[in-house]
Structures are given as C-alpha cells and as structure tokens.
Amino acid sequence: MVLDISSHWCQMYSSSLVKDGAHHKSEEGNAGRHFLVQWFYKYYWFFGYLCVGAEFTYICLYMTQHAPTDGLVYKGALCLLYACIPGCAAKQVVNLMQLLSACHVVAEHDAKERNKKLVGKVK
C-alpha cells in the first residue's frame, strides 16, 4: 500500500510540476513515462484488471486465512486468488515504474532549475 500511495503521489506531483498542471492520468501528463505507466492510464481494461486484481488478492488472502479449509468459501477464495495474483503482481511493477519515472522527472526538473540559478549567479 505504501508503494501504491507514494507512486501515485509522486506521479501527480511530477505531472503538475512540469506539465503545466496536466492531469496525471492524461496522455500529456504521462508523456515520456515508462510504457507500463502509459498503458495503465490509457487502457481502462488494463487499469481495471490491475486495480481489481490487487484489491481482490488482499481480500482472498484474508478469506483463505480465516475460512475453514474444507469449506466452499475457502475453495472459492483460493480459485479467485489464483486469477487475481498476476494482476496484483503487475500492479506492483507498474507502481514501481510509476515511482521511478516520476522521481526521475522531478529530479530532472530540479536540476534544470538549479542550473538556471547557477547560471544567473555567474553573470
């Protein structure tokens, strides 16, 4: 959850910092980002599967931990878990790429701003 929240926050911050307020989910806000991040916001089916897969993975893990192992709830949660785990794993990869690309954009922006200030002091 920390990775999800921090990557999303960095994505929003970097988009508003360098794209003149372009929305972090828009194509303009994601220009130059990792292709997985662009797909995540561009293709709703990909976005949906990853988000739902991540959330249901946690729910299914909880259910398999607390339901009797010989019951229908356990077996159903286990089947659903196997369908959701790839989405959850892919969401973590997308979150990591989102965090890295957003941090790169912020660092690049900060370096440009610092260079402008240093050049101004030299003159």
C-alpha atoms as an extended CHARMM CRD file, in Angstrom:
* protein
*
       123  EXT
         1         1  MET       CA              0.0000000000        0.0000000000        0.0000000000  PROA      1               0.0000000000
         2         2  VAL       CA              2.9120000000        2.3280000000        0.7150000000  PROA      2               0.0000000000
         3         3  LEU       CA              4.2630000000        1.7590000000       -2.7950000000  PROA      3               0.0000000000
         4         4  ASP       CA              0.8190000000        2.4080000000       -4.3030000000  PROA      4               0.0000000000
         5         5  ILE       CA              0.2470000000        5.6490000000       -2.3960000000  PROA      5               0.0000000000
         6         6  SER       CA              3.7690000000        7.0200000000       -2.7920000000  PROA      6               0.0000000000
         7         7  SER       CA              3.9730000000        6.2280000000       -6.5110000000  PROA      7               0.0000000000
         8         8  HSD       CA              0.6010000000        7.8410000000       -7.1300000000  PROA      8               0.0000000000
         9         9  TRP       CA              1.5400000000       10.9440000000       -5.1430000000  PROA      9               0.0000000000
        10        10  CYS       CA              4.8590000000       11.2950000000       -6.9790000000  PROA      10              0.0000000000
        11        11  GLN       CA              3.0670000000       10.8310000000      -10.3130000000  PROA      11              0.0000000000
        12        12  MET       CA              0.6050000000       13.6050000000       -9.5030000000  PROA      12              0.0000000000
        13        13  TYR       CA              3.3190000000       15.9150000000       -8.1910000000  PROA      13              0.0000000000
        14        14  SER       CA              5.6400000000       15.4160000000      -11.1560000000  PROA      14              0.0000000000
        15        15  SER       CA              2.8000000000       15.8920000000      -13.6500000000  PROA      15              0.0000000000
        16        16  SER       CA              1.6920000000       19.1400000000      -12.0700000000  PROA      16              0.0000000000
        17        17  LEU       CA              5.2940000000       20.3170000000      -11.7140000000  PROA      17              0.0000000000
        18        18  VAL       CA              6.4170000000       20.0090000000      -15.3080000000  PROA      18              0.0000000000
        19        19  LYS       CA              3.3200000000       19.6770000000      -17.4710000000  PROA      19              0.0000000000
        20        20  ASP       CA              1.6850000000       22.9830000000      -16.5740000000  PROA      20              0.0000000000
        21        21  GLY       CA             -0.9700000000       21.2820000000      -14.4750000000  PROA      21              0.0000000000
        22        22  ALA       CA             -1.7690000000       18.4570000000      -16.9140000000  PROA      22              0.0000000000
        23        23  HSD       CA             -3.7260000000       15.7290000000      -15.1800000000  PROA      23              0.0000000000
        24        24  HSD       CA             -1.5690000000       12.8060000000      -14.0710000000  PROA      24              0.0000000000
        25        25  LYS       CA             -3.8960000000       10.3690000000      -15.8580000000  PROA      25              0.0000000000
        26        26  SER       CA             -3.8800000000       12.2170000000      -19.1900000000  PROA      26              0.0000000000
        27        27  GLU       CA             -1.6760000000       11.3920000000      -22.1450000000  PROA      27              0.0000000000
        28        28  GLU       CA              0.0260000000       14.7880000000      -21.7750000000  PROA      28              0.0000000000
        29        29  GLY       CA              0.6970000000       14.1220000000      -18.1020000000  PROA      29              0.0000000000
        30        30  ASN       CA              2.2530000000       10.7500000000      -18.9400000000  PROA      30              0.0000000000
        31        31  ALA       CA              4.3060000000       11.7240000000      -21.9790000000  PROA      31              0.0000000000
        32        32  GLY       CA              7.8040000000       10.3290000000      -21.6570000000  PROA      32              0.0000000000
        33        33  ARG       CA              6.8960000000        7.9550000000      -18.8120000000  PROA      33              0.0000000000
        34        34  HSD       CA              7.5520000000        4.2240000000      -18.7530000000  PROA      34              0.0000000000
        35        35  PHE       CA              5.3240000000        2.3980000000      -21.2530000000  PROA      35              0.0000000000
        36        36  LEU       CA              3.5990000000        0.4020000000      -18.4860000000  PROA      36              0.0000000000
        37        37  VAL       CA              2.5850000000        3.6330000000      -16.7790000000  PROA      37              0.0000000000
        38        38  GLN       CA              1.2280000000        4.9620000000      -20.0740000000  PROA      38              0.0000000000
        39        39  TRP       CA             -0.7330000000        1.7260000000      -20.6640000000  PROA      39              0.0000000000
        40        40  PHE       CA             -2.0180000000        1.7740000000      -17.0960000000  PROA      40              0.0000000000
        41        41  TYR       CA             -3.7320000000        5.1200000000      -17.6090000000  PROA      41              0.0000000000
        42        42  LYS       CA             -4.5380000000        4.7540000000      -21.3020000000  PROA      42              0.0000000000
        43        43  TYR       CA             -6.2050000000        1.3290000000      -21.4010000000  PROA      43              0.0000000000
        44        44  TYR       CA             -9.0910000000        1.1160000000      -18.9690000000  PROA      44              0.0000000000
        45        45  TRP       CA             -9.2650000000       -2.7060000000      -19.1100000000  PROA      45              0.0000000000
        46        46  PHE       CA             -5.5780000000       -2.9120000000      -18.0580000000  PROA      46              0.0000000000
        47        47  PHE       CA             -6.1410000000       -0.3410000000      -15.3110000000  PROA      47              0.0000000000
        48        48  GLY       CA             -9.2260000000       -2.1850000000      -14.1080000000  PROA      48              0.0000000000
        49        49  TYR       CA             -7.6910000000       -5.6420000000      -14.0520000000  PROA      49              0.0000000000
        50        50  LEU       CA             -4.6340000000       -4.4740000000      -12.1260000000  PROA      50              0.0000000000
        51        51  CYS       CA             -6.5980000000       -2.4650000000       -9.5690000000  PROA      51              0.0000000000
        52        52  VAL       CA             -9.2930000000       -5.0940000000       -9.0480000000  PROA      52              0.0000000000
        53        53  GLY       CA             -6.6820000000       -7.8600000000       -9.0700000000  PROA      53              0.0000000000
        54        54  ALA       CA             -4.6710000000       -6.1360000000       -6.3540000000  PROA      54              0.0000000000
        55        55  GLU       CA             -7.6680000000       -5.4590000000       -4.1230000000  PROA      55              0.0000000000
        56        56  PHE       CA             -9.1820000000       -8.9230000000       -4.5160000000  PROA      56              0.0000000000
        57        57  THR       CA             -5.8050000000      -10.5520000000       -3.8580000000  PROA      57              0.0000000000
        58        58  TYR       CA             -5.7700000000       -8.9850000000       -0.3990000000  PROA      58              0.0000000000
        59        59  ILE       CA             -9.4030000000       -9.9330000000        0.2200000000  PROA      59              0.0000000000
        60        60  CYS       CA             -8.8180000000      -13.5190000000       -0.9090000000  PROA      60              0.0000000000
        61        61  LEU       CA             -5.6930000000      -13.8450000000        1.2120000000  PROA      61              0.0000000000
        62        62  TYR       CA             -7.7220000000      -12.7460000000        4.2200000000  PROA      62              0.0000000000
        63        63  MET       CA            -10.5370000000      -15.1480000000        3.3910000000  PROA      63              0.0000000000
        64        64  THR       CA             -8.2250000000      -18.1410000000        2.9040000000  PROA      64              0.0000000000
        65        65  GLN       CA             -6.5750000000      -17.3490000000        6.2200000000  PROA      65              0.0000000000
        66        66  HSD       CA             -9.8380000000      -17.2720000000        8.1940000000  PROA      66              0.0000000000
        67        67  ALA       CA            -12.1920000000      -19.6840000000        6.4030000000  PROA      67              0.0000000000
        68        68  PRO       CA            -12.2700000000      -23.4170000000        7.1670000000  PROA      68              0.0000000000
        69        69  THR       CA            -10.0420000000      -25.1980000000        4.6460000000  PROA      69              0.0000000000
        70        70  ASP       CA            -12.6870000000      -27.7760000000        3.7690000000  PROA      70              0.0000000000
        71        71  GLY       CA            -15.4080000000      -25.2100000000        3.0200000000  PROA      71              0.0000000000
        72        72  LEU       CA            -16.7380000000      -23.7360000000       -0.1820000000  PROA      72              0.0000000000
        73        73  VAL       CA            -15.6870000000      -20.1940000000        0.8040000000  PROA      73              0.0000000000
        74        74  TYR       CA            -12.0580000000      -21.2710000000        1.1120000000  PROA      74              0.0000000000
        75        75  LYS       CA            -12.0750000000      -23.0970000000       -2.2150000000  PROA      75              0.0000000000
        76        76  GLY       CA            -13.7830000000      -20.1940000000       -3.9990000000  PROA      76              0.0000000000
        77        77  ALA       CA            -11.3970000000      -17.6500000000       -2.4810000000  PROA      77              0.0000000000
        78        78  LEU       CA             -8.4410000000      -19.8140000000       -3.4810000000  PROA      78              0.0000000000
        79        79  CYS       CA             -9.6410000000      -20.0370000000       -7.0990000000  PROA      79              0.0000000000
        80        80  LEU       CA            -10.2270000000      -16.3000000000       -7.2240000000  PROA      80              0.0000000000
        81        81  LEU       CA             -6.8200000000      -15.7210000000       -5.6510000000  PROA      81              0.0000000000
        82        82  TYR       CA             -5.0840000000      -17.5890000000       -8.4720000000  PROA      82              0.0000000000
        83        83  ALA       CA             -6.8740000000      -15.3940000000      -11.0240000000  PROA      83              0.0000000000
        84        84  CYS       CA             -6.0150000000      -12.1670000000       -9.1870000000  PROA      84              0.0000000000
        85        85  ILE       CA             -2.3660000000      -12.7110000000       -8.2210000000  PROA      85              0.0000000000
        86        86  PRO       CA             -0.9950000000      -11.8610000000      -11.7070000000  PROA      86              0.0000000000
        87        87  GLY       CA             -2.8980000000       -8.5600000000      -11.6460000000  PROA      87              0.0000000000
        88        88  CYS       CA             -1.6100000000       -7.7550000000       -8.1760000000  PROA      88              0.0000000000
        89        89  ALA       CA              1.9840000000       -8.5600000000       -9.1560000000  PROA      89              0.0000000000
        90        90  ALA       CA              1.7100000000       -6.4990000000      -12.3410000000  PROA      90              0.0000000000
        91        91  LYS       CA              0.2410000000       -3.5820000000      -10.3510000000  PROA      91              0.0000000000
        92        92  GLN       CA              3.2960000000       -3.6010000000       -8.0950000000  PROA      92              0.0000000000
        93        93  VAL       CA              5.5680000000       -3.4680000000      -11.1540000000  PROA      93              0.0000000000
        94        94  VAL       CA              3.5310000000       -0.5870000000      -12.6120000000  PROA      94              0.0000000000
        95        95  ASN       CA              3.6670000000        1.2240000000       -9.2630000000  PROA      95              0.0000000000
        96        96  LEU       CA              7.4400000000        0.8220000000       -9.1350000000  PROA      96              0.0000000000
        97        97  MET       CA              7.8470000000        2.1000000000      -12.7050000000  PROA      97              0.0000000000
        98        98  GLN       CA              5.4820000000        4.9670000000      -11.9170000000  PROA      98              0.0000000000
        99        99  LEU       CA              7.5130000000        5.9120000000       -8.8370000000  PROA      99              0.0000000000
       100       100  LEU       CA             10.8480000000        5.6920000000      -10.6370000000  PROA      100             0.0000000000
       101       101  SER       CA              9.7410000000        7.6540000000      -13.6920000000  PROA      101             0.0000000000
       102       102  ALA       CA              8.0450000000       10.3270000000      -11.5630000000  PROA      102             0.0000000000
       103       103  CYS       CA             11.1310000000       10.7180000000       -9.3660000000  PROA      103             0.0000000000
       104       104  HSD       CA             13.2720000000       10.9890000000      -12.4940000000  PROA      104             0.0000000000
       105       105  VAL       CA             11.0370000000       13.7660000000      -13.8480000000  PROA      105             0.0000000000
       106       106  VAL       CA             11.1860000000       15.6560000000      -10.5270000000  PROA      106             0.0000000000
       107       107  ALA       CA             14.9810000000       15.2770000000      -10.3190000000  PROA      107             0.0000000000
       108       108  GLU       CA             15.3720000000       16.4290000000      -13.9170000000  PROA      108             0.0000000000
       109       109  HSD       CA             13.1830000000       19.4710000000      -13.2460000000  PROA      109             0.0000000000
       110       110  ASP       CA             15.0960000000       20.3280000000      -10.0700000000  PROA      110             0.0000000000
       111       111  ALA       CA             18.4330000000       20.0340000000      -11.8800000000  PROA      111             0.0000000000
       112       112  LYS       CA             17.2480000000       22.4050000000      -14.6280000000  PROA      112             0.0000000000
       113       113  GLU       CA             16.0080000000       24.9140000000      -12.0630000000  PROA      113             0.0000000000
       114       114  ARG       CA             19.2690000000       24.7250000000      -10.1310000000  PROA      114             0.0000000000
       115       115  ASN       CA             21.3000000000       25.2060000000      -13.3140000000  PROA      115             0.0000000000
       116       116  LYS       CA             19.2350000000       28.2930000000      -14.1500000000  PROA      116             0.0000000000
       117       117  LYS       CA             20.0160000000       29.7460000000      -10.7120000000  PROA      117             0.0000000000
       118       118  LEU       CA             23.7240000000       28.9270000000      -11.0090000000  PROA      118             0.0000000000
       119       119  VAL       CA             23.9580000000       30.4780000000      -14.4810000000  PROA      119             0.0000000000
       120       120  GLY       CA             22.2000000000       33.5900000000      -13.1490000000  PROA      120             0.0000000000
       121       121  LYS       CA             24.7710000000       33.9300000000      -10.3370000000  PROA      121             0.0000000000
       122       122  VAL       CA             27.7170000000       33.5940000000      -12.7440000000  PROA      122             0.0000000000
       123       123  LYS       CA             26.5790000000       36.5010000000      -14.9380000000  PROA      123             0.0000000000
